[in-house]
Amino acid sequence: MIKASKRAMSIEYAIRDVVLPARELEKQGIKIIKLNIGDPVKFDFQPPEHMKKAYCEAIMEGHNYYGDSEGDRELREAIVEREKKKNGVDITPEDVQVTAAVTEALQFIFGALIDGGEEILIPGPSYPPYVGLVKFYGGVPKAYRTIEEEGWQPDIDDMRKKITDKTKAIAVINPNNPTGALYEKKTLKEIIDLAGEYDLPIISDEIYDLMTYEGKHVSPGSLTKDVPVIVMNGLSKIYFATGWRLGYMYFVDPENKLAEVREAIGKLARIRICPNTPAQKAAIAGLRGPMDYLEEYMAKLKERRDYIYKRLSEMPGISTQKPQGAFYIFPKIEEGPWKSDKEFVLDVLHNAHVLFVHGSGFGEGGEMHFRSIFLPPVPVLEEAMDNLEKFMKERLG
């Protein structure tokens, strides 16, 4: 047998890994309510009509060629317009790199920063690619604590303790996946000050930036004076185009500290040729077009957030924080016979026929928690919560 690389074999993606046992049950004719994958388009959300029309028109008008490796010039101009309006950042199209979603942006960034043994500070818990991709490139993901009792805000003191001479960057996911946290402006300023003290760049994942409820998203890119910030965003969440796989990153780097990193990212971009050309044309329409659809979509999400939060808060053996952003909730398993959160999730799957993701799949800080989406309509969430509540009452006696 030809052996695969250890780095590739070590990669785990809990969000999709749990689908495998669910499929086995479905083969037996059992209906599974899937609350594991954060794909709004699987439910009653779609990209706005003007974006879909622009995508089709781009194909029919012949935009099916290789494009520039850094991305379509007009799209990068539209990204600059969008980010100046949203975040007030002083950037140009030359500061923007278009990518195959945020995941490729992460691959570029970690590929450019890591030689072997370097550490990247990531929130604990964290979206799985932050752990898997850092390891794949030979680095060490180091989780800093986020405080559950304070709405999963980062613990700055713990972040400071985790910094060593091997630390290469601090990653921030805000609004957060998997916890639904929205980081406070004060906290972000403290992170910037800490990064400046140790001469570290900040990697800021802002894919859910306009998907907030009671508060407003603030970007570290809008707050920095001399600390370099790499901001990532894309079409998957706010523009509801998950399957288009299109995103971008840009550099807020007033003192040009990331010049060599930018050069390396450019090399990585060129070797993979270019992002999806017709999708980029549609992205221009999305970034420059109306966003009135978002008000309706956010009203639906808020209703669903409020419903699942109420149900889980009242459920025996479970506690939870109220999400302030994105469309995830990250409850804690307070009591029960389970030795691990994965055992809990599989028990729920086989006996309540609801699919969640085990919290430990999101790394350090996720133990004895589970993640649920709240994307489906309330009647679907109601059925899932009824099943879970009955299950919990049976297990807790």
Coordinates of C-alpha atoms in Angstrom, one line a residue:
M1 CA 0.0 0.0 0.0
I2 CA 1.2 3.5 -0.9
K3 CA 1.2 5.6 2.3
A4 CA -0.4 9.0 2.3
S5 CA 1.3 11.9 4.0
K6 CA 0.9 12.1 7.8
R7 CA 0.0 15.8 7.5
A8 CA -2.9 15.1 5.1
M9 CA -4.1 12.1 7.2
S10 CA -4.1 14.2 10.4
I11 CA -6.7 16.6 9.0
E12 CA -10.2 16.5 10.5
Y13 CA -13.3 18.4 9.7
A14 CA -15.9 17.6 12.3
I15 CA -18.7 19.5 10.6
R16 CA -18.7 17.1 7.7
D17 CA -17.2 14.0 9.5
V18 CA -20.4 13.5 11.5
V19 CA -22.4 13.2 8.2
L20 CA -21.0 9.7 7.7
P21 CA -22.9 8.0 10.5
A22 CA -26.0 10.1 9.7
R23 CA -25.9 8.7 6.1
E24 CA -25.9 5.1 7.5
L25 CA -29.2 5.8 9.4
E26 CA -30.7 7.5 6.3
K27 CA -30.0 4.3 4.3
Q28 CA -32.2 2.6 6.8
G29 CA -35.0 5.0 6.0
I30 CA -34.6 7.1 9.2
K31 CA -35.2 10.8 8.8
I32 CA -32.4 12.9 10.2
I33 CA -32.8 16.6 11.1
K34 CA -29.4 18.1 10.1
L35 CA -28.3 21.0 12.2
N36 CA -24.6 20.5 11.5
I37 CA -23.6 22.5 8.3
G38 CA -23.9 26.3 8.2
D39 CA -25.2 26.5 4.6
P40 CA -28.1 28.9 4.4
V41 CA -28.8 28.0 0.8
K42 CA -29.8 24.5 1.9
F43 CA -32.8 26.2 3.6
D44 CA -35.0 29.2 2.6
F45 CA -32.2 31.6 1.6
Q46 CA -30.8 32.4 -1.8
P47 CA -28.3 34.8 -3.4
P48 CA -30.1 38.0 -4.5
E49 CA -31.6 37.9 -7.9
H50 CA -29.3 40.5 -9.4
M51 CA -26.3 38.4 -8.5
K52 CA -27.8 35.2 -10.0
K53 CA -28.7 37.1 -13.1
A54 CA -25.1 38.6 -13.4
Y55 CA -23.6 35.1 -13.0
C56 CA -25.7 33.7 -15.9
E57 CA -25.0 36.8 -18.0
A58 CA -21.3 36.5 -17.4
I59 CA -21.2 32.9 -18.7
M60 CA -23.4 33.8 -21.7
E61 CA -21.3 36.8 -22.5
G62 CA -18.1 34.7 -22.7
H63 CA -16.4 35.4 -19.4
N64 CA -15.3 31.8 -19.1
Y65 CA -11.5 32.4 -19.4
Y66 CA -8.5 32.4 -17.1
G67 CA -8.5 35.7 -15.2
D68 CA -5.8 37.6 -13.3
S69 CA -4.3 35.6 -10.4
E70 CA -5.0 38.5 -8.0
G71 CA -8.6 38.7 -9.2
D72 CA -10.6 40.8 -11.6
R73 CA -9.6 44.5 -11.4
E74 CA -13.2 45.8 -11.3
L75 CA -14.0 43.3 -8.5
R76 CA -11.1 44.5 -6.5
E77 CA -12.2 48.1 -7.0
A78 CA -15.7 47.1 -5.8
I79 CA -14.2 45.3 -2.7
V80 CA -12.3 48.5 -1.9
E81 CA -15.5 50.5 -2.2
R82 CA -17.4 48.1 0.0
E83 CA -14.7 47.9 2.7
K84 CA -14.2 51.7 2.8
K85 CA -17.9 52.2 3.3
K86 CA -18.3 49.4 5.9
N87 CA -14.9 49.7 7.8
G88 CA -13.4 53.1 6.7
V89 CA -10.2 51.4 5.8
D90 CA -7.6 53.2 3.6
I91 CA -6.8 50.5 1.0
T92 CA -6.4 50.3 -2.8
P93 CA -7.1 47.5 -5.3
E94 CA -3.4 46.5 -5.0
D95 CA -4.1 45.6 -1.4
V96 CA -6.8 43.1 -2.3
Q97 CA -6.4 39.4 -3.3
V98 CA -9.5 37.5 -4.6
T99 CA -9.6 33.9 -3.4
A100 CA -11.7 30.7 -3.7
A101 CA -13.5 31.7 -0.5
V102 CA -12.0 32.4 2.9
T103 CA -10.6 28.8 3.1
E104 CA -8.2 29.5 0.2
A105 CA -7.3 32.8 1.9
L106 CA -6.3 30.9 5.0
Q107 CA -4.3 28.5 2.9
F108 CA -2.4 31.4 1.3
I109 CA -1.8 33.1 4.7
F110 CA -0.6 30.0 6.5
G111 CA 1.4 28.9 3.5
A112 CA 3.1 32.3 3.5
L113 CA 3.7 32.5 7.3
I114 CA 4.7 29.0 8.3
D115 CA 8.0 27.2 7.6
G116 CA 7.7 24.6 10.4
G117 CA 7.1 24.9 14.1
E118 CA 5.7 28.5 14.1
E119 CA 2.7 29.1 16.3
I120 CA -0.6 30.8 15.2
L121 CA -2.8 32.0 18.1
I122 CA -6.4 31.0 17.4
P123 CA -9.6 31.3 19.4
G124 CA -10.6 28.3 21.5
P125 CA -13.0 27.0 20.3
S126 CA -12.3 27.7 16.6
Y127 CA -13.5 26.9 13.1
P128 CA -11.7 23.6 12.2
P129 CA -9.6 24.8 9.3
Y130 CA -7.7 27.1 11.6
V131 CA -6.4 24.0 13.4
G132 CA -6.2 21.6 10.4
L133 CA -4.5 24.0 8.0
V134 CA -1.9 25.3 10.5
K135 CA -0.9 21.7 11.2
F136 CA -0.9 20.8 7.5
Y137 CA 1.7 23.6 6.8
G138 CA 3.8 22.3 9.7
G139 CA 2.8 24.9 12.2
V140 CA 1.3 24.7 15.7
P141 CA -2.2 26.1 16.4
K142 CA -2.3 27.5 19.9
A143 CA -5.7 28.2 21.3
Y144 CA -6.4 31.3 23.5
R145 CA -9.3 31.1 25.9
T146 CA -12.6 32.7 25.2
I147 CA -14.8 33.3 28.2
E148 CA -18.2 31.5 27.9
E149 CA -19.7 33.3 30.8
E150 CA -18.9 36.6 29.1
G151 CA -20.5 35.7 25.8
W152 CA -17.4 33.9 24.6
Q153 CA -15.2 37.1 24.5
P154 CA -11.5 36.6 24.1
D155 CA -9.4 36.4 27.3
I156 CA -6.6 38.9 26.7
D157 CA -4.6 37.8 29.7
D158 CA -4.6 34.2 28.4
M159 CA -3.7 35.4 24.9
R160 CA -0.7 37.2 26.4
K161 CA 0.4 34.0 28.2
K162 CA 0.2 32.0 25.0
I163 CA 2.6 34.3 23.0
T164 CA 6.1 32.9 22.6
D165 CA 9.1 33.7 20.4
K166 CA 7.6 31.2 17.9
T167 CA 4.3 33.1 17.6
K168 CA 3.7 34.3 14.0
A169 CA 0.2 35.8 14.1
I170 CA -3.0 36.3 16.1
A171 CA -6.2 35.1 14.5
V172 CA -9.6 36.6 15.3
I173 CA -13.0 35.1 14.0
N174 CA -15.6 37.8 14.5
P175 CA -18.6 37.2 14.5
N176 CA -17.5 33.8 15.7
N177 CA -17.9 30.3 14.4
P178 CA -18.8 28.2 16.4
T179 CA -19.9 30.3 19.3
G180 CA -21.9 33.1 17.7
A181 CA -19.9 35.6 19.7
L182 CA -19.6 39.3 18.6
Y183 CA -16.4 40.8 20.0
E184 CA -16.5 44.1 21.7
K185 CA -14.7 47.1 20.4
K186 CA -12.8 47.4 23.6
T187 CA -11.6 43.8 23.3
L188 CA -10.5 44.3 19.7
K189 CA -8.5 47.4 20.7
E190 CA -6.7 45.3 23.4
I191 CA -5.9 42.6 20.9
I192 CA -4.4 45.2 18.6
D193 CA -2.3 46.7 21.4
L194 CA -1.1 43.2 22.4
A195 CA -0.2 42.4 18.7
G196 CA 1.7 45.7 18.5
E197 CA 3.6 45.0 21.7
Y198 CA 4.9 41.8 20.2
D199 CA 5.1 43.0 16.6
L200 CA 2.6 40.4 15.3
P201 CA 0.0 40.7 12.5
I202 CA -3.7 40.1 13.1
I203 CA -5.6 37.7 10.8
S204 CA -9.3 38.9 10.9
D205 CA -12.0 36.5 9.6
E206 CA -15.1 38.7 9.0
I207 CA -17.3 36.5 6.8
Y208 CA -20.3 37.2 9.0
D209 CA -19.7 40.9 9.4
L210 CA -23.2 42.2 8.7
M211 CA -24.9 39.2 10.3
T212 CA -25.4 40.6 13.8
Y213 CA -28.4 41.0 16.0
E214 CA -28.3 43.4 19.0
G215 CA -24.8 44.8 18.3
K216 CA -22.6 46.0 15.4
H217 CA -19.5 44.4 14.0
V218 CA -16.2 46.3 14.3
S219 CA -13.2 45.3 12.2
P220 CA -9.6 45.5 13.7
G221 CA -8.7 46.9 10.3
S222 CA -10.7 50.0 11.1
L223 CA -9.0 50.4 14.5
T224 CA -5.3 49.8 13.7
K225 CA -2.8 52.6 13.4
D226 CA 0.5 50.6 12.8
V227 CA -0.3 47.0 13.5
P228 CA -0.8 45.0 10.2
V229 CA -4.2 43.4 9.8
I230 CA -5.1 40.8 7.1
V231 CA -8.9 40.9 6.7
M232 CA -10.8 38.1 5.1
N233 CA -14.3 38.1 3.7
G234 CA -16.4 36.6 0.9
L235 CA -19.7 35.8 -0.7
S236 CA -20.8 32.8 1.3
K237 CA -22.7 34.3 4.2
I238 CA -23.8 37.9 3.7
Y239 CA -24.4 37.4 0.0
F240 CA -25.7 33.8 0.5
A241 CA -23.7 32.3 -2.3
T242 CA -22.0 29.4 -0.5
G243 CA -21.5 27.2 -3.5
W244 CA -19.8 29.9 -5.6
R245 CA -16.7 29.6 -3.5
L246 CA -15.5 33.2 -3.8
G247 CA -13.9 35.3 -1.2
Y248 CA -11.1 37.9 -0.7
M249 CA -8.5 39.2 1.6
Y250 CA -6.9 42.6 1.9
F251 CA -4.0 44.1 3.8
V252 CA -4.3 47.1 6.2
D253 CA -0.5 47.6 6.6
P254 CA 0.4 51.3 7.0
E255 CA 4.1 50.6 7.6
N256 CA 4.4 47.9 4.9
K257 CA 5.6 45.3 7.5
L258 CA 3.9 42.5 5.5
A259 CA 5.7 43.2 2.2
E260 CA 7.4 39.8 2.0
V261 CA 4.3 37.9 3.2
R262 CA 2.3 39.7 0.4
E263 CA 4.9 38.7 -2.1
A264 CA 4.7 35.0 -1.0
I265 CA 0.9 35.1 -1.2
G266 CA 1.1 36.5 -4.7
K267 CA 3.3 33.5 -5.7
L268 CA 0.8 31.1 -4.2
A269 CA -2.0 32.8 -6.0
R270 CA -0.2 32.6 -9.4
I271 CA 0.6 28.9 -9.0
R272 CA -3.1 28.1 -8.6
I273 CA -3.9 30.3 -11.7
C274 CA -7.0 32.3 -10.8
P275 CA -10.4 32.5 -9.0
N276 CA -13.7 31.6 -10.8
T277 CA -14.1 34.2 -13.5
P278 CA -17.9 34.3 -14.0
A279 CA -18.4 34.3 -10.2
Q280 CA -16.2 37.3 -10.0
K281 CA -18.4 39.2 -12.4
A282 CA -21.5 38.3 -10.3
A283 CA -19.7 39.4 -7.2
I284 CA -19.3 42.9 -8.6
A285 CA -23.1 43.0 -9.0
G286 CA -23.5 41.9 -5.4
L287 CA -21.0 44.3 -3.9
R288 CA -22.4 47.3 -5.8
G289 CA -26.0 46.3 -5.9
P290 CA -28.9 46.6 -3.4
M291 CA -28.8 44.8 -0.1
D292 CA -32.5 45.2 0.9
Y293 CA -32.8 41.4 0.9
L294 CA -30.6 41.3 4.0
E295 CA -33.2 43.0 6.3
E296 CA -35.7 40.2 5.5
Y297 CA -33.1 37.5 5.9
M298 CA -31.9 38.9 9.3
A299 CA -35.4 39.1 10.6
K300 CA -35.9 35.4 9.9
L301 CA -32.6 34.5 11.5
K302 CA -33.3 36.6 14.6
E303 CA -36.7 34.8 15.1
R304 CA -35.0 31.5 14.7
R305 CA -32.1 32.5 17.0
D306 CA -34.6 33.6 19.7
Y307 CA -36.6 30.4 19.4
I308 CA -33.6 27.9 19.7
Y309 CA -32.0 30.0 22.5
K310 CA -35.3 29.8 24.5
R311 CA -35.7 26.1 24.0
L312 CA -32.1 25.2 24.8
S313 CA -32.1 27.5 27.9
E314 CA -35.1 25.7 29.3
M315 CA -33.9 22.2 28.5
P316 CA -32.6 19.9 31.3
G317 CA -28.9 19.2 31.4
I318 CA -28.1 22.0 28.9
S319 CA -27.0 25.7 29.2
T320 CA -26.2 28.2 26.5
Q321 CA -25.1 31.7 25.8
K322 CA -27.2 33.8 23.4
P323 CA -25.5 34.2 20.0
Q324 CA -24.9 37.8 18.9
G325 CA -23.8 37.1 15.4
A326 CA -23.7 34.4 12.6
F327 CA -26.2 31.5 12.8
Y328 CA -24.7 29.2 15.3
I329 CA -25.3 28.4 19.0
F330 CA -22.8 26.5 21.1
P331 CA -24.6 24.9 24.2
K332 CA -22.8 23.3 27.1
I333 CA -23.7 19.7 28.2
E334 CA -24.1 20.3 31.9
E335 CA -24.9 16.7 33.0
G336 CA -25.6 13.3 31.7
P337 CA -24.0 9.8 31.3
W338 CA -21.8 10.8 28.4
K339 CA -18.0 10.6 28.8
S340 CA -17.4 13.0 25.8
D341 CA -19.3 15.5 23.7
K342 CA -18.8 13.2 20.6
E343 CA -20.5 10.4 22.5
F344 CA -23.3 12.8 23.3
V345 CA -23.7 13.9 19.6
L346 CA -23.7 10.3 18.3
D347 CA -26.2 9.3 21.0
V348 CA -28.5 12.2 20.0
L349 CA -28.1 11.2 16.4
H350 CA -29.0 7.5 16.9
N351 CA -31.8 8.1 19.3
A352 CA -33.3 11.6 18.7
H353 CA -32.4 11.6 15.0
V354 CA -31.0 15.1 15.2
L355 CA -27.5 15.8 13.9
F356 CA -25.2 18.3 15.7
V357 CA -21.5 18.8 15.7
H358 CA -19.4 17.8 18.8
G359 CA -17.8 20.7 20.4
S360 CA -14.3 19.1 20.7
G361 CA -14.3 19.1 16.9
F362 CA -13.7 22.8 17.2
G363 CA -10.6 22.3 19.2
E364 CA -9.5 23.4 22.7
G365 CA -12.4 25.0 24.6
G366 CA -15.1 23.1 22.8
E367 CA -15.1 20.0 25.1
M368 CA -18.5 19.0 26.4
H369 CA -20.3 21.4 24.1
F370 CA -22.0 21.0 20.8
R371 CA -22.7 23.3 17.9
S372 CA -26.1 23.7 16.2
I373 CA -27.2 25.9 13.3
F374 CA -30.5 27.8 13.5
L375 CA -31.0 28.2 9.8
P376 CA -34.1 26.1 9.3
P377 CA -37.6 27.5 9.7
V378 CA -39.1 27.5 13.2
P379 CA -41.3 24.4 12.6
V380 CA -38.1 22.3 11.7
L381 CA -36.3 23.7 14.8
E382 CA -39.3 22.9 16.9
E383 CA -39.3 19.3 15.8
A384 CA -35.6 19.0 16.5
M385 CA -35.9 20.6 19.9
D386 CA -38.9 18.5 20.8
N387 CA -36.8 15.4 19.9
L388 CA -33.8 16.6 21.9
E389 CA -35.8 17.6 25.0
K390 CA -37.5 14.1 25.1
F391 CA -34.1 12.5 24.7
M392 CA -32.6 14.6 27.5
K393 CA -35.4 13.8 29.9
E394 CA -35.1 10.1 29.2
R395 CA -31.3 10.1 29.7
L396 CA -31.4 12.2 32.9
G397 CA -34.2 10.1 34.3

